[in-house]
Short mmCIF file of C-alpha atoms in Angstrom, two decimals:
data_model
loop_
_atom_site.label_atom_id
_atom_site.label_comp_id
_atom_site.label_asym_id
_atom_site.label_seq_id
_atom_site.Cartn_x
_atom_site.Cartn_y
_atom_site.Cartn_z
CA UNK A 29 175.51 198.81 67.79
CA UNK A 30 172.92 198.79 70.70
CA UNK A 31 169.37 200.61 70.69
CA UNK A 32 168.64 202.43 73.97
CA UNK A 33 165.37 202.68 75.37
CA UNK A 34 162.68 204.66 74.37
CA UNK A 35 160.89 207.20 76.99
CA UNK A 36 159.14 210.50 76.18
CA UNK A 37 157.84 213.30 78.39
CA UNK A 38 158.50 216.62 79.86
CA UNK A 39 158.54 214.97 83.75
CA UNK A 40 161.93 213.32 82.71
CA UNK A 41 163.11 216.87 82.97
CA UNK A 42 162.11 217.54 86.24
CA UNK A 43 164.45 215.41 88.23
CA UNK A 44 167.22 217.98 85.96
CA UNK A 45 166.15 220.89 88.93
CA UNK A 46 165.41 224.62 87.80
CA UNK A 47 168.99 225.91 86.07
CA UNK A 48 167.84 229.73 86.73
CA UNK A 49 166.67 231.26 89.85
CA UNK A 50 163.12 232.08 90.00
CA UNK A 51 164.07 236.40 89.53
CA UNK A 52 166.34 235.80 86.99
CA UNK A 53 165.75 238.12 83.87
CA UNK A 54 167.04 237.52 80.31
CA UNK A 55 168.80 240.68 78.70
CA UNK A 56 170.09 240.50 74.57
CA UNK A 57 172.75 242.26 73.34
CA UNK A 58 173.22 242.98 69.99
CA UNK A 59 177.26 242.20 69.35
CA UNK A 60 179.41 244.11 66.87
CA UNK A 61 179.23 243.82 62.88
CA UNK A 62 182.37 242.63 61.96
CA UNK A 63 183.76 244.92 59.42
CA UNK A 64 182.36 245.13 56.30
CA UNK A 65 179.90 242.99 57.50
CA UNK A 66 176.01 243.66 57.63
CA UNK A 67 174.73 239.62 58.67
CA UNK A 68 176.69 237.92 61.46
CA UNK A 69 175.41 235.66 63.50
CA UNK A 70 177.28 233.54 66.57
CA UNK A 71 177.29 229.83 66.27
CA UNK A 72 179.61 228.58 69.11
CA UNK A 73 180.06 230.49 72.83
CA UNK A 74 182.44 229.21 75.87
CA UNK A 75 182.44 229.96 79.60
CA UNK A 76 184.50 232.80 79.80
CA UNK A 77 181.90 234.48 77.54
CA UNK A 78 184.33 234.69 74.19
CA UNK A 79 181.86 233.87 71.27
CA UNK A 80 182.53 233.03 67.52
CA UNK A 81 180.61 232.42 64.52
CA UNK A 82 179.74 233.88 60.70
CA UNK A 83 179.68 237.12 59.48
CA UNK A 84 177.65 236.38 56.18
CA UNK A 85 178.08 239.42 54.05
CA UNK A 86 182.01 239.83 54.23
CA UNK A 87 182.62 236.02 54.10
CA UNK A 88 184.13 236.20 57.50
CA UNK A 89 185.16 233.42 60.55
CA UNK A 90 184.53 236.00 63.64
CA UNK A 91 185.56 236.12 67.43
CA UNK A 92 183.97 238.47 70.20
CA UNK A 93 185.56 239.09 73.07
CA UNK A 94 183.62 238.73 76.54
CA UNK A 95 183.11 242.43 76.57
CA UNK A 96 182.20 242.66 72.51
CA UNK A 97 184.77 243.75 70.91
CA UNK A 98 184.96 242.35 67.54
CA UNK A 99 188.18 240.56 65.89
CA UNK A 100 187.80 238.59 61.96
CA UNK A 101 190.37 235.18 62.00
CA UNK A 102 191.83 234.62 58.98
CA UNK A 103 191.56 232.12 56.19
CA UNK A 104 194.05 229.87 54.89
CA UNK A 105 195.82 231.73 51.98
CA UNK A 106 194.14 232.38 48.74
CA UNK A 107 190.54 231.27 50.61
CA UNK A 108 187.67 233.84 50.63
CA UNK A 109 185.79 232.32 52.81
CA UNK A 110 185.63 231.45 56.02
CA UNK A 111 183.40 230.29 59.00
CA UNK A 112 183.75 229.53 63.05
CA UNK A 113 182.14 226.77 64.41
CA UNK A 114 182.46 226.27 68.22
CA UNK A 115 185.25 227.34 70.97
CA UNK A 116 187.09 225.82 73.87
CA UNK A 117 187.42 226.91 77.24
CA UNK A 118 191.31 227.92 76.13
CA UNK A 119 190.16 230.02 73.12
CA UNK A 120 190.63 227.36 70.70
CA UNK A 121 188.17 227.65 67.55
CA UNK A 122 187.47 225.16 64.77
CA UNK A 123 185.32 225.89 62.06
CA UNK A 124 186.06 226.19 57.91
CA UNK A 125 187.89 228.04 55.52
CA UNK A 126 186.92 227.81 51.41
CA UNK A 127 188.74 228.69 48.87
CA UNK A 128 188.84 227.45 44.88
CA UNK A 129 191.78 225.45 45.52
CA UNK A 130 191.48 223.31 48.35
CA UNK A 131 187.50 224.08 48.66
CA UNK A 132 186.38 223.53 52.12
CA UNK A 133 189.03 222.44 54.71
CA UNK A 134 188.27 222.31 58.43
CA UNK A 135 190.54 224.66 60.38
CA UNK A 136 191.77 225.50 63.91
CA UNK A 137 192.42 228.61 64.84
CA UNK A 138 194.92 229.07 68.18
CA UNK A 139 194.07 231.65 71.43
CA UNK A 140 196.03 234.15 69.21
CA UNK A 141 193.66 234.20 65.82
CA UNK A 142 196.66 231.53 64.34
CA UNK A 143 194.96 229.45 61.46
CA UNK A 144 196.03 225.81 60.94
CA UNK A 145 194.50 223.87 58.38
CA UNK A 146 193.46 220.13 59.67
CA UNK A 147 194.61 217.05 58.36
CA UNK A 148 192.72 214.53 56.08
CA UNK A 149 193.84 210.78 55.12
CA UNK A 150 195.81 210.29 52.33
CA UNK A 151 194.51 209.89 49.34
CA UNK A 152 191.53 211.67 46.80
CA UNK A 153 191.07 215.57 48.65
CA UNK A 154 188.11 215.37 50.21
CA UNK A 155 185.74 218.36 51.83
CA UNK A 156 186.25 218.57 55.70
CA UNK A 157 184.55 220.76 57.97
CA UNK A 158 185.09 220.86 61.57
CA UNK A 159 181.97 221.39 63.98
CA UNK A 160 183.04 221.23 67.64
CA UNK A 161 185.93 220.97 69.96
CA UNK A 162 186.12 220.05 73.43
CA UNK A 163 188.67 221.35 76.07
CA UNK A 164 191.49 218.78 75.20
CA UNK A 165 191.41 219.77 71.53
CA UNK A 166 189.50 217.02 70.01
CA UNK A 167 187.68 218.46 67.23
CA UNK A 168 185.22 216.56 65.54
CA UNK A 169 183.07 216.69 62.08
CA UNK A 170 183.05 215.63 58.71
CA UNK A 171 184.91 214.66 55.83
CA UNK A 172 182.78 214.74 52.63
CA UNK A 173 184.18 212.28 49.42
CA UNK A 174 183.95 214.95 46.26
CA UNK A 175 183.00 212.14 43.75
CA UNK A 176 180.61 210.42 45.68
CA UNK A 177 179.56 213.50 47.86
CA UNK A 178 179.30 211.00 50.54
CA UNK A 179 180.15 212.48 54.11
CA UNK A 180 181.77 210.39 57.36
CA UNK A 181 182.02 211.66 60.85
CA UNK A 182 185.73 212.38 61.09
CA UNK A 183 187.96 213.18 64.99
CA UNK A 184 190.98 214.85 64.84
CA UNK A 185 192.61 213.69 67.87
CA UNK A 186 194.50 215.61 70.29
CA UNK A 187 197.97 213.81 69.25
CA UNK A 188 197.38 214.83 65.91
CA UNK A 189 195.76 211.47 64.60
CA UNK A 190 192.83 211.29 62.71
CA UNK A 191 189.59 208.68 63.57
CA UNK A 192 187.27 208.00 61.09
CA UNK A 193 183.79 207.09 63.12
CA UNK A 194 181.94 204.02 61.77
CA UNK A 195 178.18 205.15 60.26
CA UNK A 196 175.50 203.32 61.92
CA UNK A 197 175.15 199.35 60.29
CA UNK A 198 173.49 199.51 57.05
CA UNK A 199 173.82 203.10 56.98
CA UNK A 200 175.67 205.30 53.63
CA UNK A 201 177.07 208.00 55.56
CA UNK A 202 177.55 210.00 59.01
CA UNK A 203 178.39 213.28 60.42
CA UNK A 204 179.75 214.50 63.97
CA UNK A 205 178.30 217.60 65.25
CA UNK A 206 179.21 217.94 69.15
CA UNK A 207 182.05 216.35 71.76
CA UNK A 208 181.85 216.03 75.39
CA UNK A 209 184.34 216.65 77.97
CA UNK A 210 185.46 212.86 77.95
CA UNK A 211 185.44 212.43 74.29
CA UNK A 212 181.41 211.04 73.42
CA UNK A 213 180.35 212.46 70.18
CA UNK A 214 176.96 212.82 68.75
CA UNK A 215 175.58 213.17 65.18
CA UNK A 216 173.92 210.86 62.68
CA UNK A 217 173.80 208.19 60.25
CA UNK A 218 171.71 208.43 56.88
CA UNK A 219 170.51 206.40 54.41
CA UNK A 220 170.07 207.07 50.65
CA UNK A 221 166.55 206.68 48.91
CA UNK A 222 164.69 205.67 51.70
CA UNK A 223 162.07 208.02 54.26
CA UNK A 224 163.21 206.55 57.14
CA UNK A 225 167.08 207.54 56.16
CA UNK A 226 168.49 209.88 59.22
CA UNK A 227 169.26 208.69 62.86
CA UNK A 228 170.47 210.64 65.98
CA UNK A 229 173.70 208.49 66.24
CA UNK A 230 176.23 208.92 69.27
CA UNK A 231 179.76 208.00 68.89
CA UNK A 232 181.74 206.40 72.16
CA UNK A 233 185.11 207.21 72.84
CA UNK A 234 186.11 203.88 72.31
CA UNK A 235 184.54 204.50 68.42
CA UNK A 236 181.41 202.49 69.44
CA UNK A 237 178.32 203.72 67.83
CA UNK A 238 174.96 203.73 69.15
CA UNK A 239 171.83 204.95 67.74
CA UNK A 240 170.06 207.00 69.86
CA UNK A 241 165.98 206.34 69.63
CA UNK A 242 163.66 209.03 68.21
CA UNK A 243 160.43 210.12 69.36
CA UNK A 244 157.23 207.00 69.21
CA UNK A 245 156.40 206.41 65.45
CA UNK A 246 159.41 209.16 64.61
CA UNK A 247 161.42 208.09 61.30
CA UNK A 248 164.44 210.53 61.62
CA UNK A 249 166.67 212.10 63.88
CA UNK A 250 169.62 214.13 64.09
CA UNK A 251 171.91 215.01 67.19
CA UNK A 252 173.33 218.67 67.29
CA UNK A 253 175.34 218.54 71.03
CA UNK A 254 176.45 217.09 73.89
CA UNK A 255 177.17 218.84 77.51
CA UNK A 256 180.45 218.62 78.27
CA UNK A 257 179.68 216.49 81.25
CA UNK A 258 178.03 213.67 78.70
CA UNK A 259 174.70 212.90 80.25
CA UNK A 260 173.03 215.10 77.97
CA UNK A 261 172.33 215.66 74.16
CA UNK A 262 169.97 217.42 72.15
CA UNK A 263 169.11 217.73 68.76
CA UNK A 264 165.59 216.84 66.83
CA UNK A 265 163.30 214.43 66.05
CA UNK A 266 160.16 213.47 64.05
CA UNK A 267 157.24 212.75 65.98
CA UNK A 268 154.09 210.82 64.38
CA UNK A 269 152.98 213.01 61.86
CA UNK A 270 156.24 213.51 60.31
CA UNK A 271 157.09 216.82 62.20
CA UNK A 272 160.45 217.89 63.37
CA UNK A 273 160.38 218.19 67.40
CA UNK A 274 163.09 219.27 69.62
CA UNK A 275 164.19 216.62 71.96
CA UNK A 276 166.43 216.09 74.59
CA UNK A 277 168.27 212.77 75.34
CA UNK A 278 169.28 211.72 78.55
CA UNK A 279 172.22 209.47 78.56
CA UNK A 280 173.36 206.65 80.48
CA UNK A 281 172.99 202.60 80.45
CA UNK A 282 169.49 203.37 79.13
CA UNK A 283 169.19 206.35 76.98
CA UNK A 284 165.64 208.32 77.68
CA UNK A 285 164.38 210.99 74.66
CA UNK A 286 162.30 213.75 75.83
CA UNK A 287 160.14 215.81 73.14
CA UNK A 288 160.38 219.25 74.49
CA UNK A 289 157.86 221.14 72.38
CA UNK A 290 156.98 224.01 70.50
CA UNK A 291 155.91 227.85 71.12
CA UNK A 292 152.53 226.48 69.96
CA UNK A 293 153.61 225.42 66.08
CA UNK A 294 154.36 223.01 64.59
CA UNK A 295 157.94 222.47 64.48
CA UNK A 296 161.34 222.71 66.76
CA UNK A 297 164.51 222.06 66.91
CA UNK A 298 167.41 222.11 69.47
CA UNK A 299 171.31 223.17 69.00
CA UNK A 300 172.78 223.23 72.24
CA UNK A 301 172.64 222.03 75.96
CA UNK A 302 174.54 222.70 78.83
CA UNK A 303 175.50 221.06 82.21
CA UNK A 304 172.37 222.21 83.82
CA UNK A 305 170.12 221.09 81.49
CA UNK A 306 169.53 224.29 79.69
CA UNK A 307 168.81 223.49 75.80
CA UNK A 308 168.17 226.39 73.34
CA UNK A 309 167.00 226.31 70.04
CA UNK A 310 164.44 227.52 67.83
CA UNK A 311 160.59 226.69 67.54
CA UNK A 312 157.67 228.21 65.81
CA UNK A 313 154.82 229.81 67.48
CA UNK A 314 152.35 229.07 65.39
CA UNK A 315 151.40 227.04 62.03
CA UNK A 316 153.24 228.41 59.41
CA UNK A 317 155.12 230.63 61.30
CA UNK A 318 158.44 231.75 60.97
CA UNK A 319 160.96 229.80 63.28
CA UNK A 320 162.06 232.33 66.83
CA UNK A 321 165.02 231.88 69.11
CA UNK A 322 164.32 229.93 71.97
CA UNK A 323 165.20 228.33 76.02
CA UNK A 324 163.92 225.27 77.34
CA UNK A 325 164.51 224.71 80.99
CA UNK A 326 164.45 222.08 82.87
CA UNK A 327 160.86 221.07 83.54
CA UNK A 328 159.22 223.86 81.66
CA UNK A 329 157.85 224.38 78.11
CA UNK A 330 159.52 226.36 75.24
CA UNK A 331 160.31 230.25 76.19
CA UNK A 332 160.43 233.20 73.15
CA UNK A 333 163.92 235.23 73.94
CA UNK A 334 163.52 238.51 73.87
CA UNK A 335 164.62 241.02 71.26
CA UNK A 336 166.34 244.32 72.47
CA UNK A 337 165.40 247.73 70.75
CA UNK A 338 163.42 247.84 67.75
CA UNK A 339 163.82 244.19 67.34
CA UNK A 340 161.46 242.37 68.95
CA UNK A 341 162.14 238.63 68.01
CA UNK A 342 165.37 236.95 67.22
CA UNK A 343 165.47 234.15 64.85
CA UNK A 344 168.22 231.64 65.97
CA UNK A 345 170.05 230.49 69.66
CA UNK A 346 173.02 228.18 68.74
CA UNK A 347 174.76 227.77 71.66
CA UNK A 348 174.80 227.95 75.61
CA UNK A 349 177.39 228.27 78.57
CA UNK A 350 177.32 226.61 82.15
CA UNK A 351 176.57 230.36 83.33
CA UNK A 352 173.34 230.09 80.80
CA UNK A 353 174.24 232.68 78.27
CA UNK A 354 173.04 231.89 74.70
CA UNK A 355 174.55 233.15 71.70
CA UNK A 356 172.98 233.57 68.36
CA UNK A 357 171.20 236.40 65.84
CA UNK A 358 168.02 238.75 65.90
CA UNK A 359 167.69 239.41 62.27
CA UNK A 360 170.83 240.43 60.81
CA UNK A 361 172.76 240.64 63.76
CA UNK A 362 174.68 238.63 66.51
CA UNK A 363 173.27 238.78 69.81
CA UNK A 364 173.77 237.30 73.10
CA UNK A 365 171.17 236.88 76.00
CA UNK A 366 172.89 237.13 79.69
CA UNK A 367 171.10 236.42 82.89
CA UNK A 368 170.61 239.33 85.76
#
């Protein structure tokens, strides 16, 4: 393991360049229900616009099309429910289907709404869940021992192989939330029974893991993404008084963590960043407050996205595209915010 160097501040962002042109307006659209549905929300979105994710109410792993239209991927038989996680730039989705059998089992479903259930180790079953794939269908994620309810990062390879990513030293468990392009992965490592127990952890392709540093006199940390490019993750950490930030880690031969803010709150966190440096999120605007969808660009504070009718604020962005648009949910529904 190796321990990058620390180094905070918004004017590490700077050098990133403005992502949006100066006119550039944000629009949301509210996307479909799926049916029976009255709570979906997207939690993965690609380049081509094609966006998947949850529909809550109905128990539902949903797809929507670039121009909206709705579509509800199966389970694996006898499951009732299931959930989509992230998608590919060739319509590949991974996510989770439950059922009382099996309980969870991480899934891939094909360009065509096919489901295939992943494989595990042999052995005990265990709970898998899978969080992310990149574009040569390497999913990563979790598998979760039932006994022990222990979790370790898990990669399903693109030959069909499975990895099992080594937890940072001295470290009980790990999970694997986002892939790269060329294959790094980010997550964490935790600790039982201890404050100072969760730690943004990054996973080479090689299966070296680093820990990526928190924010000064920060005790835990978690990792959500990676661009696809790999120079770029973002996720949260503690600062000094024990409150969740956003941050943004640049990556290279020495790894740089940026805190990126609030809307004037207390708390933040960030899900996903893109090529450009783009990272959305959610923050709160005030102590207290409820957490609010959010954009951080390069060089610039924390921005509210806008609602769209009667709905004024949205609640959660989960993911972003090179083009910039941002998937995620204003109250009950799924919405998407497009540039213009």
């Amino acid at each position: 393991m190796s321990r990058p160097v620390l180094a905070t501040g918004i004017a590490a962002l700077v050098l990133l360049g403005s992502a949006l042109p100066a006119h550039a307006a944000t629009t949301a659209t509210l996307l479909p229900a799926a049916p029976g549905s009255t709570w979906d929300h997207v939690k993965g979105l690609n380049d081509a616009g094609v966006a998947v994710g949850h529909a809550e109410s109905s128990r539902d792993a949903v797809r929507w099309a670039a121009d909206g239209a709705v579509a509800v991927l199966g389970k694996l038989p006898g499951d009732y429910s299931g959930m989509a996680n992230a998608v590919n730039e060739s319509g590949v989705v991974v996510g989770t289907s439950l059922g009382e059998a099996d309980g969870l089992v991480a899934v891939r479903w094909d360009a065509t709404g096919a489901i295939t259930a992943l494989p595990d180790f042999p052995g005990p079953r265990r709970s898998t869940s899978a969080n992310a794939v990149n574009d040569s269908g390497v999913v990563v994620g979790s598998a979760t021992d039932r006994s022990s309810g222990l979790s370790t990062a898990q990669r399903w390879n693109a030959d069909g192989s499975i990895t099992a990513l080594t937890h940072l030293p001295g470290h009980d468990q790990s999970w694997a939330q986002g892939i790269s392009s060329g294959g790094l992965v980010v997550g964490a490592s935790d600790k039982l029974n201890t404050l100072d127990r969760t730690h943004a952890t990054l996973w080479r392709p090689d299966g070296t893991v680093v820990e990526l540093p928190a924010l000064a006199s920060g005790r835990n940390s978690s990792a959500a993404a990676v661009n696809d490019a790999g120079t770029l993750a973002a996720g949260w950490s503690e600062d000094q008084g024990g409150r969740q930030h956003a941050v943004l880690w640049t990556l290279g031969a020495t790894t740089t963590v940026t805190d990126l803010g609030t809307l004037g709150g207390l708390f933040s966190l960030a899900r996903a960043v893109n090529d450009a440096g783009v990272v959305v999120g959610e923050a709160t605007a005030a102590p207290g407050g409820a957490y609010l969808a959010v954009r951080w660009q390069p060089g610039a504070p924390a921005v509210l996205l806008p609602g769209t009718g009667t709905i004024t604020k949205c609640v959660e962005a989960r993911a972003v595209n090179a083009a910039g648009s941002i998937g995620g949910g204003c109250k009950r529904s799924a919405a998407r915010w497009d540039e213009s």
